[in-house]
Short mmCIF file of C-alpha atoms in Angstrom, two decimals:
data_model
loop_
_atom_site.label_atom_id
_atom_site.label_comp_id
_atom_site.label_asym_id
_atom_site.label_seq_id
_atom_site.Cartn_x
_atom_site.Cartn_y
_atom_site.Cartn_z
CA MET A 132 0.00 0.00 0.00
CA GLU A 133 1.38 3.39 -1.00
CA LYS A 134 1.48 5.64 2.04
CA ILE A 135 0.65 9.35 2.21
CA GLN A 136 3.93 11.19 2.86
CA ILE A 137 3.84 13.94 5.49
CA GLY A 138 6.13 16.78 6.49
CA VAL A 139 5.93 18.39 9.94
CA ILE A 140 6.96 22.05 10.28
CA GLY A 141 7.86 23.04 13.85
CA THR A 142 9.10 20.63 16.52
CA GLY A 143 8.47 22.30 19.87
CA PHE A 144 5.95 20.74 22.28
CA ILE A 145 3.17 19.98 19.81
CA GLY A 146 5.18 18.89 16.74
CA PRO A 147 6.42 15.63 18.32
CA ALA A 148 2.87 15.00 19.58
CA HIS A 149 1.68 15.19 15.96
CA ILE A 150 4.40 12.78 14.86
CA GLU A 151 3.52 10.26 17.59
CA ALA A 152 -0.17 10.34 16.65
CA LEU A 153 0.53 10.09 12.92
CA ARG A 154 2.60 6.95 13.47
CA ARG A 155 -0.50 5.25 14.83
CA ILE A 156 -2.21 5.53 11.43
CA PRO A 157 -1.06 2.69 9.14
CA PHE A 158 -1.49 4.38 5.76
CA VAL A 159 0.58 7.53 6.43
CA GLU A 160 4.30 8.12 6.98
CA VAL A 161 6.17 11.07 8.51
CA LYS A 162 8.80 11.62 5.86
CA ALA A 163 10.42 14.91 6.89
CA LEU A 164 10.47 17.75 9.39
CA ALA A 165 11.59 21.37 9.35
CA ASP A 166 12.64 23.78 12.07
CA VAL A 167 14.37 27.13 12.59
CA ASP A 168 17.71 25.96 11.20
CA LYS A 169 19.38 22.84 9.84
CA LYS A 170 21.16 22.00 13.11
CA VAL A 171 17.99 22.08 15.21
CA ALA A 172 16.04 20.19 12.56
CA ALA A 173 18.71 17.49 12.21
CA ALA A 174 18.85 16.97 15.98
CA LYS A 175 15.08 16.66 16.20
CA ALA A 176 14.96 14.30 13.23
CA ALA A 177 17.53 12.05 14.87
CA GLU A 178 15.66 12.14 18.18
CA LEU A 179 12.29 11.38 16.58
CA GLY A 180 13.48 8.93 13.93
CA VAL A 181 12.47 11.04 10.92
CA ASP A 182 14.45 10.49 7.72
CA GLU A 183 14.73 14.01 6.34
CA ALA A 184 15.43 17.35 8.07
CA TYR A 185 15.19 20.87 6.67
CA GLY A 186 16.41 24.15 8.12
CA ASP A 187 14.05 26.08 5.80
CA TYR A 188 10.44 24.95 5.53
CA ARG A 189 10.35 26.09 1.89
CA ASP A 190 12.79 23.34 1.00
CA LEU A 191 10.42 20.81 2.57
CA LEU A 192 7.53 22.26 0.55
CA ASN A 193 9.58 21.91 -2.62
CA SER A 194 9.92 18.16 -2.09
CA LYS A 195 7.77 16.30 -4.61
CA GLU A 196 7.59 13.36 -2.21
CA ILE A 197 5.60 15.30 0.40
CA ASP A 198 1.82 15.10 0.01
CA ALA A 199 0.71 16.97 3.12
CA VAL A 200 2.15 19.15 5.87
CA HIS A 201 1.38 19.73 9.54
CA ILE A 202 2.12 23.26 10.72
CA CYS A 203 3.16 23.32 14.38
CA THR A 204 4.96 26.66 14.60
CA PRO A 205 4.22 29.74 16.74
CA ASN A 206 0.98 31.45 15.75
CA PHE A 207 2.42 34.45 13.92
CA LEU A 208 4.01 32.13 11.34
CA HIS A 209 0.85 30.18 10.50
CA PHE A 210 -0.53 32.42 7.75
CA SER A 211 2.62 32.67 5.66
CA ILE A 212 3.50 28.97 5.96
CA VAL A 213 -0.05 27.78 5.25
CA LYS A 214 -0.23 30.04 2.21
CA ASP A 215 3.13 28.83 0.92
CA ALA A 216 2.09 25.20 1.48
CA LEU A 217 -1.17 25.63 -0.44
CA LEU A 218 0.61 27.37 -3.29
CA ALA A 219 3.05 24.43 -3.33
CA GLY A 220 0.07 22.07 -3.80
CA LYS A 221 0.23 20.44 -0.35
CA HIS A 222 -2.72 19.40 1.78
CA VAL A 223 -2.47 21.26 5.11
CA LEU A 224 -3.29 20.59 8.74
CA CYS A 225 -2.53 23.68 10.81
CA GLU A 226 -2.51 24.06 14.57
CA LYS A 227 -4.95 26.69 15.76
CA PRO A 228 -5.26 29.57 15.33
CA LEU A 229 -5.33 29.37 11.55
CA ALA A 230 -3.87 32.90 11.33
CA THR A 231 -3.60 36.03 13.46
CA SER A 232 -6.46 37.95 11.81
CA VAL A 233 -9.87 37.14 10.39
CA LYS A 234 -8.81 38.72 7.10
CA GLU A 235 -5.87 36.33 6.79
CA ALA A 236 -8.03 33.35 7.74
CA LYS A 237 -10.57 34.22 5.04
CA GLU A 238 -7.77 34.38 2.47
CA LEU A 239 -6.60 30.89 3.45
CA VAL A 240 -10.13 29.45 3.30
CA SER A 241 -10.52 30.86 -0.21
CA LEU A 242 -7.08 29.71 -1.38
CA ALA A 243 -7.59 26.13 -0.13
CA ALA A 244 -10.93 25.94 -1.94
CA GLU A 245 -9.44 27.43 -5.12
CA LYS A 246 -6.61 24.88 -5.10
CA LYS A 247 -9.00 22.02 -4.17
CA LEU A 248 -6.72 20.92 -1.33
CA ALA A 249 -7.75 19.19 1.88
CA ASN A 250 -7.38 21.45 4.92
CA ALA A 251 -7.83 21.06 8.66
CA VAL A 252 -7.34 22.95 11.92
CA GLY A 253 -6.13 21.22 15.08
CA PHE A 254 -9.33 21.24 17.13
CA ASN A 255 -8.61 17.67 18.18
CA LEU A 256 -10.62 17.80 21.42
CA ARG A 257 -13.81 17.15 19.47
CA PHE A 258 -12.62 13.59 19.13
CA TYR A 259 -12.90 12.36 22.71
CA PRO A 260 -15.32 9.42 22.40
CA LEU A 261 -17.73 10.70 25.02
CA VAL A 262 -17.75 14.18 23.48
CA GLN A 263 -18.93 12.46 20.30
CA GLN A 264 -21.47 10.57 22.42
CA VAL A 265 -22.92 13.83 23.78
CA LYS A 266 -23.25 15.15 20.22
CA ALA A 267 -25.09 11.96 19.22
CA MET A 268 -27.41 12.28 22.23
CA ILE A 269 -28.26 15.88 21.37
CA ASP A 270 -28.71 15.10 17.66
CA SER A 271 -31.15 12.31 18.55
CA GLY A 272 -33.19 14.61 20.81
CA GLU A 273 -32.30 12.78 24.01
CA LEU A 274 -31.53 16.02 25.89
CA GLY A 275 -34.47 17.89 24.40
CA GLU A 276 -34.24 21.64 23.87
CA ILE A 277 -30.92 23.04 25.11
CA PHE A 278 -31.54 25.65 27.80
CA ALA A 279 -28.04 26.41 29.07
CA VAL A 280 -24.36 25.55 28.61
CA ASN A 281 -21.73 26.28 31.24
CA GLY A 282 -18.09 25.33 31.47
CA SER A 283 -14.45 26.18 31.76
CA TYR A 284 -10.96 25.44 30.52
CA GLN A 285 -8.37 25.80 33.25
CA GLN A 286 -4.64 25.09 33.49
CA ASP A 287 -1.80 25.99 35.84
CA TRP A 288 1.19 26.00 33.48
CA LEU A 289 1.45 29.81 33.77
CA PHE A 290 0.80 29.93 37.52
CA TYR A 291 4.17 31.38 38.53
CA GLN A 292 5.60 34.70 37.44
CA THR A 293 8.62 32.78 36.15
CA ASP A 294 6.44 30.67 33.84
CA TYR A 295 7.08 31.90 30.30
CA ASN A 296 6.33 30.83 26.75
CA TRP A 297 6.19 32.51 23.35
CA ARG A 298 2.37 32.45 23.56
CA ILE A 299 2.55 35.18 26.22
CA ASN A 300 4.02 37.64 23.72
CA SER A 301 1.22 39.19 21.64
CA SER A 302 3.59 39.74 18.71
CA MET A 303 4.02 35.96 18.45
CA GLY A 304 0.82 34.52 19.89
CA GLY A 305 -1.70 37.17 18.96
CA GLU A 306 -3.79 39.75 20.81
CA SER A 307 -5.55 37.12 22.94
CA ARG A 308 -3.75 34.35 24.80
CA ALA A 309 -5.86 32.32 27.23
CA MET A 310 -9.05 32.63 25.21
CA ALA A 311 -7.40 32.08 21.83
CA ASP A 312 -5.09 29.32 23.08
CA ILE A 313 -7.46 27.10 25.06
CA GLY A 314 -10.82 28.89 25.17
CA SER A 315 -11.11 28.44 21.41
CA HIS A 316 -11.12 24.66 21.96
CA TRP A 317 -14.10 25.00 24.33
CA VAL A 318 -16.02 27.23 21.92
CA ASP A 319 -15.36 24.88 18.99
CA MET A 320 -16.38 21.86 21.05
CA ILE A 321 -19.64 23.38 22.28
CA GLU A 322 -20.81 24.63 18.88
CA PHE A 323 -19.89 21.26 17.39
CA ILE A 324 -21.68 19.23 20.08
CA THR A 325 -24.86 21.27 20.40
CA GLY A 326 -25.31 22.58 16.87
CA LEU A 327 -25.96 25.98 18.47
CA LYS A 328 -24.27 29.15 17.26
CA ILE A 329 -22.93 31.90 19.50
CA GLU A 330 -24.77 35.14 18.69
CA SER A 331 -23.40 37.57 21.28
CA VAL A 332 -20.82 37.70 24.07
CA CYS A 333 -19.97 39.77 27.14
CA ALA A 334 -16.39 39.23 28.33
CA ASP A 335 -14.18 40.11 31.28
CA PHE A 336 -10.39 39.64 30.99
CA ALA A 337 -7.72 39.77 33.69
CA THR A 338 -3.94 39.63 33.67
CA PHE A 339 -2.79 38.53 37.12
CA HIS A 340 0.93 38.73 36.38
CA LYS A 341 1.41 42.24 35.02
CA THR A 342 5.03 41.37 34.37
CA ARG A 343 6.70 38.00 33.89
CA LYS A 344 10.27 36.84 34.13
CA LYS A 345 11.43 35.77 30.69
CA PRO A 346 14.23 33.17 30.67
CA LEU A 347 17.42 34.36 29.02
CA LYS A 348 18.28 30.73 28.30
CA ALA A 349 16.25 28.24 26.26
CA ILE A 350 13.75 26.20 28.28
CA GLU A 351 11.14 23.88 26.73
CA THR A 352 7.45 24.10 27.48
CA TYR A 353 6.35 21.72 30.28
CA SER A 354 9.98 20.70 30.90
CA GLY A 355 9.92 21.56 34.61
CA LYS A 356 13.44 23.00 34.43
CA LEU A 357 14.45 25.86 36.76
CA LEU A 358 16.85 28.71 36.11
CA LYS A 359 18.75 31.03 38.46
CA PRO A 360 17.39 34.54 39.26
CA GLU A 361 20.02 36.18 37.07
CA ASP A 362 18.83 34.06 34.13
CA TYR A 363 15.54 36.01 33.83
CA GLU A 364 14.47 39.32 32.32
CA GLU A 365 11.31 41.01 33.65
CA ILE A 366 8.93 42.07 30.87
CA PRO A 367 5.41 43.60 30.80
CA ILE A 368 2.51 41.33 29.80
CA ASP A 369 -0.22 42.43 27.37
CA THR A 370 -2.24 39.20 27.07
CA GLU A 371 -4.83 37.77 29.45
CA ASP A 372 -4.28 35.05 32.06
CA TYR A 373 -8.03 34.76 32.66
CA ALA A 374 -11.33 35.30 30.85
CA SER A 375 -14.99 34.92 31.80
CA ILE A 376 -17.62 35.19 29.10
CA LEU A 377 -21.41 35.33 29.17
CA ILE A 378 -22.85 33.84 25.99
CA ASP A 379 -26.14 34.13 24.12
CA PHE A 380 -26.67 31.30 21.66
CA ASN A 381 -29.28 31.08 18.94
CA LYS A 382 -32.52 29.19 19.63
CA GLY A 383 -32.81 30.90 23.02
CA ALA A 384 -29.96 29.08 24.80
CA HIS A 385 -27.65 30.84 27.24
CA GLY A 386 -24.25 30.02 28.67
CA SER A 387 -20.96 31.01 30.24
CA VAL A 388 -17.34 29.90 30.20
CA THR A 389 -14.28 30.69 32.33
CA VAL A 390 -10.77 30.26 30.98
CA ASN A 391 -7.74 30.46 33.29
CA GLN A 392 -4.08 29.56 32.77
CA THR A 393 -3.09 30.34 36.39
CA ALA A 394 -5.40 27.83 38.15
CA ALA A 395 -3.21 25.88 40.59
CA GLY A 396 -3.70 22.13 40.30
CA ARG A 397 -5.67 22.24 37.06
CA LYS A 398 -3.37 20.67 34.51
CA ASN A 399 -5.58 20.56 31.44
CA ARG A 400 -9.20 20.72 32.59
CA ILE A 401 -11.68 21.37 29.81
CA TYR A 402 -15.18 21.00 31.27
CA PHE A 403 -18.81 21.52 30.25
CA GLU A 404 -22.34 21.11 31.55
CA ILE A 405 -25.22 21.08 29.08
CA TYR A 406 -28.76 21.45 30.45
CA GLY A 407 -31.69 20.40 28.26
CA SER A 408 -35.44 20.21 28.67
CA LYS A 409 -35.27 16.40 29.16
CA LYS A 410 -31.94 15.77 30.88
CA SER A 411 -28.45 17.17 31.35
CA VAL A 412 -24.86 16.02 30.90
CA GLU A 413 -21.50 16.87 32.42
CA TRP A 414 -18.04 15.97 31.08
CA CYS A 415 -14.47 16.77 32.13
CA GLY A 416 -11.33 16.35 30.05
CA GLU A 417 -9.32 15.19 33.08
CA ARG A 418 -11.79 12.27 33.40
CA PRO A 419 -12.53 11.83 29.70
CA ASN A 420 -13.90 8.29 29.92
CA GLU A 421 -16.77 9.26 32.24
CA LEU A 422 -20.00 11.05 31.32
CA TRP A 423 -22.44 12.21 34.02
CA ILE A 424 -26.09 12.11 32.93
CA GLY A 425 -28.59 14.03 35.07
CA ASN A 426 -32.32 13.33 35.43
CA ARG A 427 -35.08 15.08 37.38
CA ASP A 428 -37.30 12.09 38.16
CA SER A 429 -34.92 9.15 38.11
CA THR A 430 -31.44 8.18 39.23
CA ASN A 431 -28.51 10.09 37.79
CA ASN A 432 -25.98 7.95 35.92
CA ILE A 433 -22.28 7.75 35.17
CA MET A 434 -21.67 6.34 31.71
CA LEU A 435 -18.24 4.86 31.06
CA LYS A 436 -16.69 4.87 27.62
CA ASP A 437 -17.57 1.57 25.96
CA PRO A 438 -18.09 0.93 22.22
CA SER A 439 -21.02 -1.36 23.02
CA LEU A 440 -22.89 1.44 24.82
CA VAL A 441 -22.35 4.61 22.78
CA LEU A 442 -24.57 5.86 19.98
CA GLY A 443 -23.90 5.61 16.26
CA ASN A 444 -21.03 7.74 15.03
CA ALA A 445 -19.33 7.94 18.45
CA ARG A 446 -18.32 4.29 18.02
CA ASN A 447 -16.06 5.28 15.10
CA TYR A 448 -13.76 7.10 17.53
CA ILE A 449 -13.24 4.24 19.97
CA ASN A 450 -10.47 1.75 19.28
CA TYR A 451 -10.37 -0.13 22.59
CA PRO A 452 -12.94 -2.07 24.63
CA GLY A 453 -14.71 -0.67 27.68
CA GLY A 454 -12.37 -0.28 30.65
CA HIS A 455 -9.42 0.52 28.37
CA ASN A 456 -9.12 4.27 28.68
CA GLU A 457 -8.53 6.59 25.73
CA GLY A 458 -7.31 10.14 26.24
CA PHE A 459 -5.64 13.23 24.80
CA PRO A 460 -3.20 11.49 22.40
CA ASP A 461 -6.08 9.48 20.96
CA THR A 462 -7.99 12.64 20.00
CA SER A 463 -5.19 13.69 17.65
CA LYS A 464 -5.02 10.21 16.16
CA GLN A 465 -8.76 10.27 15.43
CA LEU A 466 -8.60 13.75 13.87
CA TYR A 467 -5.66 12.78 11.65
CA LYS A 468 -7.35 9.50 10.70
CA GLU A 469 -10.40 11.39 9.43
CA PHE A 470 -8.22 13.93 7.60
CA TYR A 471 -6.11 11.34 5.82
CA ASN A 472 -9.07 9.13 4.98
CA TYR A 473 -10.56 12.21 3.32
CA ILE A 474 -7.36 12.61 1.30
CA ARG A 475 -7.00 8.88 0.55
CA ASN A 476 -10.58 8.77 -0.74
CA LYS A 477 -9.93 11.92 -2.83
CA GLU A 478 -13.00 13.64 -1.37
CA PHE A 479 -11.24 17.00 -1.67
CA ILE A 480 -11.66 16.73 -5.46
CA ASN A 481 -15.45 16.43 -5.45
CA GLY A 482 -16.04 18.73 -2.47
CA GLY A 483 -16.98 16.06 0.06
CA ILE A 484 -18.04 17.36 3.48
CA PRO A 485 -15.21 16.69 5.95
CA LYS A 486 -15.84 14.94 9.26
CA TYR A 487 -13.14 17.02 10.93
CA PRO A 488 -12.62 20.75 11.64
CA ALA A 489 -11.54 22.45 8.42
CA PHE A 490 -10.18 25.94 7.73
CA VAL A 491 -13.71 27.33 7.75
CA ASP A 492 -14.02 26.15 11.38
CA GLY A 493 -10.73 27.89 12.16
CA LEU A 494 -12.18 31.06 10.65
CA ARG A 495 -15.31 30.66 12.77
CA GLU A 496 -13.34 30.42 16.03
CA MET A 497 -11.18 33.40 15.08
CA THR A 498 -14.34 35.41 14.46
CA ILE A 499 -15.75 34.48 17.89
CA VAL A 500 -12.50 35.09 19.78
CA GLY A 501 -12.09 38.44 18.04
CA LYS A 502 -15.54 39.53 19.27
CA ILE A 503 -14.73 38.29 22.78
CA VAL A 504 -11.57 40.44 22.78
CA GLU A 505 -13.61 43.42 21.54
CA SER A 506 -16.18 42.86 24.29
CA ALA A 507 -13.50 42.71 27.00
CA LYS A 508 -12.00 46.00 25.76
CA GLN A 509 -15.33 47.81 25.55
CA ARG A 510 -16.82 46.07 28.60
CA LYS A 511 -20.17 45.47 26.90
CA TRP A 512 -22.16 42.89 24.94
CA ILE A 513 -20.92 42.41 21.37
CA GLU A 514 -22.76 40.60 18.59
CA VAL A 515 -20.98 37.75 16.78
CA GLU A 516 -21.82 37.70 13.11
CA ALA A 517 -21.96 34.46 11.18
CA ASN A 518 -18.94 33.80 8.96
CA GLU A 519 -19.33 35.86 5.84
CA LYS A 520 -19.68 33.81 2.66
CA VAL A 521 -16.18 33.28 1.30
CA THR A 522 -16.14 33.57 -2.48
CA PHE A 523 -13.86 31.44 -4.61
#
C-alpha cells in the first residue's frame, strides 16, 4: 500500500505529539520535518526517527515526495506557511489559530478551496469518544431543547511569574492568549456538540501577572526546568491570564465559560455542563472516559466509555474495549485519521463534506475570539456575526 507522505513544520511541544499520533495511522508516513535551522532540525529528526530534516520549511515544501504538511509553529508564522504550502500544492493541517487575523483566515479558506486541497485545523478535542457521544445524544433529541451551557478550561502551566512561553508575547501569539489558546477549543467543542451558534458575548479579561520573568536561556514548554534569578528578564505582559464570558446562543440558549491559565492544580481541565429540557450532561477532560447524565425524576448515571454502549457515530472514535481508557493522544489520532481518509478517498476533489474541523471552522473560532476580545476591551455585549460567505 502506498502511504501518504507527510512533512511536519515546527518541533516544539506539539510537533512531536503530531508525529507520535501520525505513526498510529497505518497508511501515512512522517517523511520529513523542518525547524528554525538545519542544526535544530537534524537533531530533532535524529531524536524522533524522521528520515529528512530541513532548516528552511520552503525546501520541505519543494519536495515532490511530500503530500501533506502539519504546521506546528508559533501562531504568527501560521498564515505565511499555510499560504506557501497551499501554493506548493500540499494538503495542510494547521494548529490553531489558523492565522492572526480574520482577514488572513478568510484568504486561506478561499485559497484552499481554489486549489482544491484538503485542509484542517487542530481542534482535536472534538474527538474524545464521550464528546462524540454527547453530540449523538443531542442530535437524537435525548436532551431535548438546550436551555443552558456552562463550562471552563483551566490550566496551571502559567501559575508562577517565572512561567514563560512565546504564547505570552502578543507579537508571536496574537492579541488574545488564554481565550485564543485554550478557550477556542471550548467554543469549537460546544458549537460542534450542540449545533448551536454563539450570537453575542460579554467578556471580562484579567492579567494577574502584570510582568513576567522571561528566561534568558532556552527552556522547553512543560519541561519543569528551573533557572537562576540572574537568568531572567522582567517584561510587561499584554495578554490575558483569565477570561470569563457570558454567551447568548441562537434558539434561546444561554451560557458562560471561564478560561484560566493560572489555576493551581488544574493541569488541562476542559469542562462543560449542558442542560436540556429532558436531561443534562457533564463531562471533564481530566476524566474523559466518564460522562455524568442528570435526570429530574430518576437516578442520575455515570456512563463509562464503551463501544457497546455509545450511539452511532461515536463508536467510530473508539479503538479499545470498555475499561481501556482513551485520552488526549487518541484525540489527535482520530482527527488525523479522518483527515487522511478524506485525502485517501480523494474527497477534496469532489467537495466532500469533511468529518473534521476544516479551515472554515478555524475562521469561525477566530471570528468568535475576536468579538470576545472586543467585548473585554469595551466592557459590553458584542454581537458575533456568522462567517461571511467566502467567495472562490
